[in-house]
Amino acid sequence: MASEDISLEDWLAEGHGDEVEWRKQMEMNRAAWQSPQELIQYLQTFIQALDNSPDVFFRLGVSKPYFVKGFFKQDLVDLLRVVEWARDSGVRYVRLSMG
């Protein structure tokens, strides 16, 4: 899950760029957020696809244990539980963030 928007004043004070760039970044940030239920549906669909094709990584030539031993799928299941918790706690929007 990710943080809130940065104000224009803070953006300029931190030297990230001008107002046009700030508006562009804020629009990209807003577009990245979605309802928990939407993300839940995506995760459930992806997990179901992995269940329906358990050999998908082998067929794709992927041999890393993270994928072929089920750790990737378990991470998706864990993420699903976190997003379900967020939904059940009344969170209106979530987004995935790398970092």
Short mmCIF file of C-alpha atoms in Angstrom, two decimals:
data_model
loop_
_atom_site.label_atom_id
_atom_site.label_comp_id
_atom_site.label_asym_id
_atom_site.label_seq_id
_atom_site.Cartn_x
_atom_site.Cartn_y
_atom_site.Cartn_z
CA MET A 1 0.00 0.00 0.00
CA ALA A 2 1.30 3.48 -0.67
CA SER A 3 1.42 7.01 0.67
CA GLU A 4 -0.64 10.11 0.04
CA ASP A 5 -0.13 12.80 -2.58
CA ILE A 6 2.60 15.36 -1.99
CA SER A 7 1.46 18.99 -1.95
CA LEU A 8 2.56 21.33 -4.73
CA GLU A 9 4.43 23.43 -2.17
CA ASP A 10 6.36 20.41 -0.88
CA TRP A 11 7.01 19.21 -4.44
CA LEU A 12 8.54 22.56 -5.39
CA ALA A 13 10.45 22.87 -2.10
CA GLU A 14 12.04 19.46 -2.64
CA GLY A 15 13.17 20.48 -6.12
CA HIS A 16 11.31 17.77 -8.06
CA GLY A 17 10.21 20.05 -10.89
CA ASP A 18 7.59 22.58 -11.86
CA GLU A 19 3.81 22.67 -11.42
CA VAL A 20 3.16 20.96 -14.77
CA GLU A 21 5.34 18.01 -13.76
CA TRP A 22 3.63 17.92 -10.32
CA ARG A 23 0.19 17.76 -11.96
CA LYS A 24 1.37 14.95 -14.23
CA GLN A 25 2.77 12.99 -11.27
CA MET A 26 -0.39 13.52 -9.20
CA GLU A 27 -2.58 12.27 -12.05
CA MET A 28 -0.41 9.16 -12.42
CA ASN A 29 -0.61 8.62 -8.66
CA ARG A 30 -4.42 8.92 -8.62
CA ALA A 31 -4.74 6.50 -11.54
CA ALA A 32 -2.73 3.88 -9.63
CA TRP A 33 -5.27 3.63 -6.79
CA GLN A 34 -8.21 1.23 -6.95
CA SER A 35 -10.90 -0.13 -4.67
CA PRO A 36 -9.87 -3.10 -2.53
CA GLN A 37 -12.63 -5.19 -4.12
CA GLU A 38 -11.21 -4.55 -7.59
CA LEU A 39 -7.74 -5.70 -6.53
CA ILE A 40 -9.27 -8.70 -4.72
CA GLN A 41 -10.97 -9.78 -7.94
CA TYR A 42 -7.72 -9.48 -9.91
CA LEU A 43 -5.77 -11.47 -7.33
CA GLN A 44 -8.44 -14.18 -7.12
CA THR A 45 -8.46 -14.50 -10.91
CA PHE A 46 -4.66 -14.75 -11.06
CA ILE A 47 -4.51 -17.32 -8.25
CA GLN A 48 -7.26 -19.36 -9.92
CA ALA A 49 -5.31 -19.28 -13.20
CA LEU A 50 -2.24 -20.63 -11.39
CA ASP A 51 -4.38 -23.36 -9.83
CA ASN A 52 -5.80 -24.26 -13.25
CA SER A 53 -2.34 -24.48 -14.84
CA PRO A 54 0.07 -25.67 -12.15
CA ASP A 55 2.77 -26.34 -14.76
CA VAL A 56 2.61 -22.85 -16.29
CA PHE A 57 6.09 -21.84 -15.12
CA PHE A 58 7.62 -25.06 -16.42
CA ARG A 59 5.92 -24.50 -19.80
CA LEU A 60 7.28 -20.96 -19.88
CA GLY A 61 10.80 -22.15 -19.15
CA VAL A 62 10.87 -20.60 -15.68
CA SER A 63 12.92 -22.70 -13.27
CA LYS A 64 13.50 -20.40 -10.30
CA PRO A 65 12.36 -22.11 -7.09
CA TYR A 66 10.41 -18.98 -6.07
CA PHE A 67 7.97 -19.72 -8.87
CA VAL A 68 8.07 -23.49 -9.32
CA LYS A 69 7.89 -24.33 -5.60
CA GLY A 70 4.83 -22.16 -5.00
CA PHE A 71 6.36 -19.24 -3.12
CA PHE A 72 5.11 -16.73 -5.70
CA LYS A 73 1.57 -18.09 -5.44
CA GLN A 74 1.76 -17.99 -1.64
CA ASP A 75 2.84 -14.34 -1.80
CA LEU A 76 -0.23 -13.63 -3.95
CA VAL A 77 -2.46 -15.43 -1.43
CA ASP A 78 -0.88 -13.43 1.41
CA LEU A 79 -1.40 -10.20 -0.53
CA LEU A 80 -5.02 -11.19 -1.13
CA ARG A 81 -5.51 -11.60 2.64
CA VAL A 82 -4.01 -8.15 3.29
CA VAL A 83 -6.31 -6.51 0.75
CA GLU A 84 -9.33 -8.38 2.14
CA TRP A 85 -8.38 -7.06 5.58
CA ALA A 86 -8.13 -3.54 4.15
CA ARG A 87 -11.58 -3.88 2.57
CA ASP A 88 -13.08 -5.27 5.77
CA SER A 89 -11.48 -2.40 7.73
CA GLY A 90 -13.19 0.20 5.56
CA VAL A 91 -10.25 1.24 3.40
CA ARG A 92 -11.64 2.84 0.25
CA TYR A 93 -8.59 2.76 -2.03
CA VAL A 94 -5.38 0.73 -2.23
CA ARG A 95 -2.44 0.54 -4.57
CA LEU A 96 0.51 -1.74 -4.97
CA SER A 97 3.90 -0.16 -4.67
CA MET A 98 7.38 -1.54 -5.24
CA GLY A 99 10.12 -0.47 -2.96
#
